[in-house]
C-alpha atoms as a printed R data frame, in Angstrom:
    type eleno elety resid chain resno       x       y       z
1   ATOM     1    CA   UNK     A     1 -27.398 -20.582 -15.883
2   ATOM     2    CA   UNK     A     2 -26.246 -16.754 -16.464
3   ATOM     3    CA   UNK     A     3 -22.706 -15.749 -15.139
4   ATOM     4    CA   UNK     A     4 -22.459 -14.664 -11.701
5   ATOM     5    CA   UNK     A     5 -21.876 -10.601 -12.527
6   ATOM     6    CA   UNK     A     6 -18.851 -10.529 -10.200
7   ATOM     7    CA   UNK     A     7 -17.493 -13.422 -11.939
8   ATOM     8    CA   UNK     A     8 -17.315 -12.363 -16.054
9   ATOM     9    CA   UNK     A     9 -16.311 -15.038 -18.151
10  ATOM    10    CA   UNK     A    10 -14.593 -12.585 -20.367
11  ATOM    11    CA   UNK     A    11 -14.074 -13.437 -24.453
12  ATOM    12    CA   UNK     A    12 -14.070 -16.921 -25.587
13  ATOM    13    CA   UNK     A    13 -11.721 -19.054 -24.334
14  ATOM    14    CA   UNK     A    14 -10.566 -16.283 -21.557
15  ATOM    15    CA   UNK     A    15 -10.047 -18.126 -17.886
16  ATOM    16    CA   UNK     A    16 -12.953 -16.992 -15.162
17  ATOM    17    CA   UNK     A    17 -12.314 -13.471 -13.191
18  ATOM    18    CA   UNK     A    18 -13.501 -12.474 -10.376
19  ATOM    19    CA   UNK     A    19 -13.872  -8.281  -9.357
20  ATOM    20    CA   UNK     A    20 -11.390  -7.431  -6.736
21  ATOM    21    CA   UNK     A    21 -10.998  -3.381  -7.303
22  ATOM    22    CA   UNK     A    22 -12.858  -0.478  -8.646
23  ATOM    23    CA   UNK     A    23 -11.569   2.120 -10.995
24  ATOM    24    CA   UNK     A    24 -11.551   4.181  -7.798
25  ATOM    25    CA   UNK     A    25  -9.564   2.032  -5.983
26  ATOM    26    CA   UNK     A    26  -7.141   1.818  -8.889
27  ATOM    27    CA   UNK     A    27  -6.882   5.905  -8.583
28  ATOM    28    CA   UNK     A    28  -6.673   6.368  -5.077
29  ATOM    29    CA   UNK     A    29  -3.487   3.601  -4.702
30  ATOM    30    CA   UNK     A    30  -2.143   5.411  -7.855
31  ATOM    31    CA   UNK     A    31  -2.256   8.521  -6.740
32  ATOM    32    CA   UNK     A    32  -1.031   7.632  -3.679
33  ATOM    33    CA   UNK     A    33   1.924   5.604  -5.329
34  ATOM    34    CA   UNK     A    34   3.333   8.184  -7.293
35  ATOM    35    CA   UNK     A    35   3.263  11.088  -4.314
36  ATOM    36    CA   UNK     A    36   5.393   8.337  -2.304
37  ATOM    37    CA   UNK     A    37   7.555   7.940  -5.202
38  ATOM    38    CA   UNK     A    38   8.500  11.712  -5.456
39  ATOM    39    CA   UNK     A    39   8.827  11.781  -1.558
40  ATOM    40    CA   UNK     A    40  11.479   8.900  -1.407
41  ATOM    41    CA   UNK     A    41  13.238  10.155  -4.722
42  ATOM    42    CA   UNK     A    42  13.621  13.692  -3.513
43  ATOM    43    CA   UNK     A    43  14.629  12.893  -0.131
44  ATOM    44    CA   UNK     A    44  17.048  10.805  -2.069
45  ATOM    45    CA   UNK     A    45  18.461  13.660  -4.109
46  ATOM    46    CA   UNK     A    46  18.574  15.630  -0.475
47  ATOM    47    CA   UNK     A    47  20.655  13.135   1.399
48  ATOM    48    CA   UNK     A    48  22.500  11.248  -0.789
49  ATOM    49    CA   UNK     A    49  25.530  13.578  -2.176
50  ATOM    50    CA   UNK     A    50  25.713  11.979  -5.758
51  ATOM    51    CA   UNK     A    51  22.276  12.108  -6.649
52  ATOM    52    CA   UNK     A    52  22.700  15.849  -5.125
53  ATOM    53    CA   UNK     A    53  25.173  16.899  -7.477
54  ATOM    54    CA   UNK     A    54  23.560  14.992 -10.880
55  ATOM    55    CA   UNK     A    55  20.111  16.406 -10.179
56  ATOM    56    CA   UNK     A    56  21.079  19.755  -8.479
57  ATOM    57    CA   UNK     A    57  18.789  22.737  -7.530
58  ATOM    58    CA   UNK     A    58  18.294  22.130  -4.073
59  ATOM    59    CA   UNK     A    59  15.762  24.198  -3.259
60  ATOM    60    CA   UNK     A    60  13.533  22.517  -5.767
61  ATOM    61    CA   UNK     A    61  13.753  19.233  -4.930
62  ATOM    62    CA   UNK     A    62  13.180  20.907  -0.927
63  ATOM    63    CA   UNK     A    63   9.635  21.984  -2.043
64  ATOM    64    CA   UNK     A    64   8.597  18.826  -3.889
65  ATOM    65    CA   UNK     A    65   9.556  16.723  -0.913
66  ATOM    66    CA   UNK     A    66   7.639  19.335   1.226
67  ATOM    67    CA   UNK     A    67   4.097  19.105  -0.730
68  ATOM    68    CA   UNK     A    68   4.501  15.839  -1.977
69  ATOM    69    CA   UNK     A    69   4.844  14.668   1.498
70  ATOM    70    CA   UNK     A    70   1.629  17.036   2.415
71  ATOM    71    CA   UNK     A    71  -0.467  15.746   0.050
72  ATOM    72    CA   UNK     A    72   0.028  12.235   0.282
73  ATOM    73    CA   UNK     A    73  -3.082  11.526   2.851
74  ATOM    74    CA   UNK     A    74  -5.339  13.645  -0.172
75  ATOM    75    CA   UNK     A    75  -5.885  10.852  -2.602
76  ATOM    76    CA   UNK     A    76  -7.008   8.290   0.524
77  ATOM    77    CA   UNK     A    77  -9.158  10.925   2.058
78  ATOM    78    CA   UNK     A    78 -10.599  12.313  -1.203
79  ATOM    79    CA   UNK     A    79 -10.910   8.177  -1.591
80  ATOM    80    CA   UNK     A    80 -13.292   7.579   1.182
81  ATOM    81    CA   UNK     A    81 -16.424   8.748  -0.864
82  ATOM    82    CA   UNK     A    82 -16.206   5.650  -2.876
83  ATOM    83    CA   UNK     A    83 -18.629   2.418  -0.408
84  ATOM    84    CA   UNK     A    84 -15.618  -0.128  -1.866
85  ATOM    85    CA   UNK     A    85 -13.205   2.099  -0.804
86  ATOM    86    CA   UNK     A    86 -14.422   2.216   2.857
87  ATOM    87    CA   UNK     A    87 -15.603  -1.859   2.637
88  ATOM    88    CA   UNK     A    88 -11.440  -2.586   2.086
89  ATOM    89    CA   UNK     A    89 -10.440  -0.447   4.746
90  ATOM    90    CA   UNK     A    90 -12.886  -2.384   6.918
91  ATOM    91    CA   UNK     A    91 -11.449  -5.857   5.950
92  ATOM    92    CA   UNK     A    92  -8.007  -4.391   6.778
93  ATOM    93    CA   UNK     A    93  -8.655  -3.179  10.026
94  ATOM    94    CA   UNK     A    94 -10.489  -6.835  10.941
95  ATOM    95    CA   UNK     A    95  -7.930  -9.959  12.212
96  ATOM    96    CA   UNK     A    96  -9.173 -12.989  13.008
97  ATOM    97    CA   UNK     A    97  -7.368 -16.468  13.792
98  ATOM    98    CA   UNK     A    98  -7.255 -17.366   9.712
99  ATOM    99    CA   UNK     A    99  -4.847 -14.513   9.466
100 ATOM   100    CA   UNK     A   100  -2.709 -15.841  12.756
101 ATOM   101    CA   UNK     A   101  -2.724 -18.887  10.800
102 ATOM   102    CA   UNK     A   102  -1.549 -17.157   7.823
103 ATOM   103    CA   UNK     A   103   1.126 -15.868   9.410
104 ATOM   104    CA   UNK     A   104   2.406 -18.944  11.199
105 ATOM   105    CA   UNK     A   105   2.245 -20.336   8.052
106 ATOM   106    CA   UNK     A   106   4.318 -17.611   6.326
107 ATOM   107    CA   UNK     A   107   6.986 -17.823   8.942
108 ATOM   108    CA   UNK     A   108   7.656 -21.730   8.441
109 ATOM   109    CA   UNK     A   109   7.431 -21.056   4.378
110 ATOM   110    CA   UNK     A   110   4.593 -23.545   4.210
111 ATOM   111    CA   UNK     A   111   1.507 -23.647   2.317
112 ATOM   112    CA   UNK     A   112  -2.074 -23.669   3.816
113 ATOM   113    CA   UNK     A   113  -2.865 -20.027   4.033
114 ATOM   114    CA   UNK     A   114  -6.327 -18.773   4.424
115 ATOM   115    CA   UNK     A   115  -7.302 -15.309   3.691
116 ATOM   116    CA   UNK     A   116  -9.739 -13.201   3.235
117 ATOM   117    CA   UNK     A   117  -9.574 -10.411   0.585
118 ATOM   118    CA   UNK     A   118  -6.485  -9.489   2.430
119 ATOM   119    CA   UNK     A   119  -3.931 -11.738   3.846
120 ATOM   120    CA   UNK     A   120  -2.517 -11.064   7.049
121 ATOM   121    CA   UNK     A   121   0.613  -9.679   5.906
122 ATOM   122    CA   UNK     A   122  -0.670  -7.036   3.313
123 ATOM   123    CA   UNK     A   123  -2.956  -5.912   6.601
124 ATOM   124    CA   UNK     A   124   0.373  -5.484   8.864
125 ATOM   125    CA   UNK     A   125   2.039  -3.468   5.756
126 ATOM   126    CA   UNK     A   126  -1.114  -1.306   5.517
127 ATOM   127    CA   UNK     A   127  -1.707  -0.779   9.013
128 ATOM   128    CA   UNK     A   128   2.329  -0.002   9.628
129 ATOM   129    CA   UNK     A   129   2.658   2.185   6.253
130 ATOM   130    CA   UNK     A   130  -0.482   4.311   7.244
131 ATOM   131    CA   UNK     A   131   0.731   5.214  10.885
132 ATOM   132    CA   UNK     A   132   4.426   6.193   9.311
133 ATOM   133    CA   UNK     A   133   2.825   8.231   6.836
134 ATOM   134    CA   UNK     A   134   1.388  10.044   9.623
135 ATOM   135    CA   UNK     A   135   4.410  10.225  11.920
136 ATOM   136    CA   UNK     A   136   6.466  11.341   8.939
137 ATOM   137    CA   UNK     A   137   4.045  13.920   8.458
138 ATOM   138    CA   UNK     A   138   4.311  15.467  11.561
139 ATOM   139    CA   UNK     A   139   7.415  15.223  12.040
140 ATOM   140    CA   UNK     A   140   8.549  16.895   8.593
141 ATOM   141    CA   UNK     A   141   6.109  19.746  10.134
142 ATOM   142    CA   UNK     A   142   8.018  20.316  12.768
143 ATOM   143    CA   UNK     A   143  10.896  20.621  10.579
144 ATOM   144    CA   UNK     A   144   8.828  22.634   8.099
145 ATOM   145    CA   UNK     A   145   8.170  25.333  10.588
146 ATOM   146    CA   UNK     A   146  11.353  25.285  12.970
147 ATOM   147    CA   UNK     A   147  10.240  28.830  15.253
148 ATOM   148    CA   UNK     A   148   7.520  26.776  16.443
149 ATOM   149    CA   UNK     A   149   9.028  24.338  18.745
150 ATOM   150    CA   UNK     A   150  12.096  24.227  20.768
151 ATOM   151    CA   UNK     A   151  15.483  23.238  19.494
152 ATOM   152    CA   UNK     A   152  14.995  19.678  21.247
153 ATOM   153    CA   UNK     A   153  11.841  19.087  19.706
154 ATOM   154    CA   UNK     A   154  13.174  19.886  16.217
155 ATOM   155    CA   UNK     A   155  16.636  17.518  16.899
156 ATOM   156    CA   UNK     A   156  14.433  15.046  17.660
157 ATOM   157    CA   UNK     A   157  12.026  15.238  15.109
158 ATOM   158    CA   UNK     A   158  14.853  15.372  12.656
159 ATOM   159    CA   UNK     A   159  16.396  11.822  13.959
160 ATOM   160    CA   UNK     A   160  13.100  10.062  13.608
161 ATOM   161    CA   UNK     A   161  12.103  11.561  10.273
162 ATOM   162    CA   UNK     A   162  14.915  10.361   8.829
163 ATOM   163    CA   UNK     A   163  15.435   6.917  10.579
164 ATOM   164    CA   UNK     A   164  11.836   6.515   9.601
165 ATOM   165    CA   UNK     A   165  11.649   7.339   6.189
166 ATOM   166    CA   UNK     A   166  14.914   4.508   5.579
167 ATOM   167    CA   UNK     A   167  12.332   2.236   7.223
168 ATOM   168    CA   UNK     A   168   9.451   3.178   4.785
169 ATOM   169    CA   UNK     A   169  12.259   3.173   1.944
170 ATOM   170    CA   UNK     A   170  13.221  -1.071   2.954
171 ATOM   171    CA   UNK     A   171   9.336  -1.523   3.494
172 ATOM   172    CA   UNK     A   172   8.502  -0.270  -0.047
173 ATOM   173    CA   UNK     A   173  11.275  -2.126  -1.500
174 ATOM   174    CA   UNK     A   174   9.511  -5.308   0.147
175 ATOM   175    CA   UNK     A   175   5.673  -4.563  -1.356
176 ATOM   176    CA   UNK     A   176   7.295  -3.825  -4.533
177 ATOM   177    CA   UNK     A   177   9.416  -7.173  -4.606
178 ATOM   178    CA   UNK     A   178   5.675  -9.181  -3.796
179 ATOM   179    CA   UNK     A   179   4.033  -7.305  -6.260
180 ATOM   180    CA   UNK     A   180   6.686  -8.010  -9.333
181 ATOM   181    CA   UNK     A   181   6.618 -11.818  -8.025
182 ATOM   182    CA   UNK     A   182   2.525 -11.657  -8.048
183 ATOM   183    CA   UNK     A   183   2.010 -10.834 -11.856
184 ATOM   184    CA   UNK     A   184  -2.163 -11.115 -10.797
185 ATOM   185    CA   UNK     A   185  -2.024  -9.421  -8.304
186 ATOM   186    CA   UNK     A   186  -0.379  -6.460 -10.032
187 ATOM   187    CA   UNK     A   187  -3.265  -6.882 -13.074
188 ATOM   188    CA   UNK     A   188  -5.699  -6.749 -10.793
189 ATOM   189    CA   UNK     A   189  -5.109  -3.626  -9.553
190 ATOM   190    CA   UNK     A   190  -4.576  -2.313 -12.582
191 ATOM   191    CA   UNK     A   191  -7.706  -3.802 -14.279
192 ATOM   192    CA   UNK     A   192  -9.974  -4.210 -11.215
193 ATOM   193    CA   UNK     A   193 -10.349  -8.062 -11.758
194 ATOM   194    CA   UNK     A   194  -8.204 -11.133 -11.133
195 ATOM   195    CA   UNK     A   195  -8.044 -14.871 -12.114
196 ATOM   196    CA   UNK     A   196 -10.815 -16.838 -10.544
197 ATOM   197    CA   UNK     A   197  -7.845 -19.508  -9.860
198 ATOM   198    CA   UNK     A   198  -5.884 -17.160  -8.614
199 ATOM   199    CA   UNK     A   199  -8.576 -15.710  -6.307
200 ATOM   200    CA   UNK     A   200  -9.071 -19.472  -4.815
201 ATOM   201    CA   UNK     A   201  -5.484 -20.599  -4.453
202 ATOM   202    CA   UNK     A   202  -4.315 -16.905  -2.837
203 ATOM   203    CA   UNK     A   203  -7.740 -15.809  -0.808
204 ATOM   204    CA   UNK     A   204  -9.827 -19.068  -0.389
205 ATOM   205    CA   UNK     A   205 -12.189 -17.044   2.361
206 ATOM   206    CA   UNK     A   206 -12.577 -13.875  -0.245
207 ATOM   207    CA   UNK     A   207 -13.746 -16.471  -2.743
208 ATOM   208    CA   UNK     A   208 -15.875 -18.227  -1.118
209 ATOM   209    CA   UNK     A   209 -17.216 -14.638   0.628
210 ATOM   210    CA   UNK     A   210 -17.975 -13.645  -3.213
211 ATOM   211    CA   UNK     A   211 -19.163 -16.870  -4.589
212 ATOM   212    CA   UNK     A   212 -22.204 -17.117  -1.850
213 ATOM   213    CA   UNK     A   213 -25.314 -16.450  -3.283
């Protein structure tokens, strides 16, 4: 019997993978990735006075923070033309009891996880890094364009931008942590496939989802 073509056997002796992302996926979260990156490094060089005085020019790192921080719904938008694209977004934006489970589960450290493509915690980081993108977006507006809005407006959207963005700083610091303990993971992202093991230990529903005929 043929391969299953979501399943490629790969060269000789090469362990069974299973398709998890397309090269579009791979673009979109890279894309993505690196405008983040210059957001939270240039607010760094902003607010914290060493890295203010190594890097300097002030004003520079003021307008990469600015557009950086613009464009960082573009690649996800731009994204949505690609059917896989908008298929994840669906499974992430669907909880059922598997992922309460997971989560019980992840709270007492024990094993017995279900999940789905998506466990329930990488669904709570998307959903909570996706509305503080968009909070931090308005509110560096506001700050962007100060004769707009009154003085209490702007005090206050100063206070949560930055309270915020140390929130999305400790919460990036966290996905990055999983993702250098989840050497898979991290390949398939990067390659668009993962270890068919891996696929059943880590996201026995997704497996079983792509294994039925």
């Amino acid at each position: 019997m043929p391969p299953r073509p979501d399943r490629p056997t790969g060269p000789a002796g090469e362990r069974p993978r299973v398709a998890r992302f397309t090269r579009a996926e791979h673009r979109v979260h890279q894309a993505t990735a690196t405008l983040m990156a210059l957001c939270v490094l240039t607010a760094g060089c902003l607010y914290l006075p060493f890295l203010a005085e190594l890097v300097g020019r002030r004003a520079l790192m003021v307008t990469i923070h600015e557009w950086s921080g613009i464009l960082l719904p573009v690649p996800l938008l731009l994204g949505l033309g690609s059917r896989a694209l908008r298929a994840d977004l669906t499974r992430l934006n669907r909880y059922g009891p598997h992922d309460r489970q997971w989560l019980r589960a992840a709270l007492r450290r024990r094993g017995g996880r279900p999940a789905g493509k998506f466990n329930a915690g990488q669904k709570l980081y998307a959903a909570w890094i996706a509305g503080a993108v968009l909070v931090m977006l308005g509110t560096g507006l506001l700050m962007w364009f100060p004769g707009l809005t009154p003085l209490a407006w702007r005090t206050g959207a100063t206070f949560v931008h930055d309270w915020l963005g140390l929130a999305v700083v400790l919460m990036i610091a966290g996905h990055v942590w999983k993702a250098v303990g989840d050497p898979e993971s991290r390949r398939g992202l990067r390659t668009g496939s993962v270890d068919a093991q891996w696929a059943r230990r880590e996201h026995p529903l997704w497996d079983r989802e792509s294994n039925t005929p």
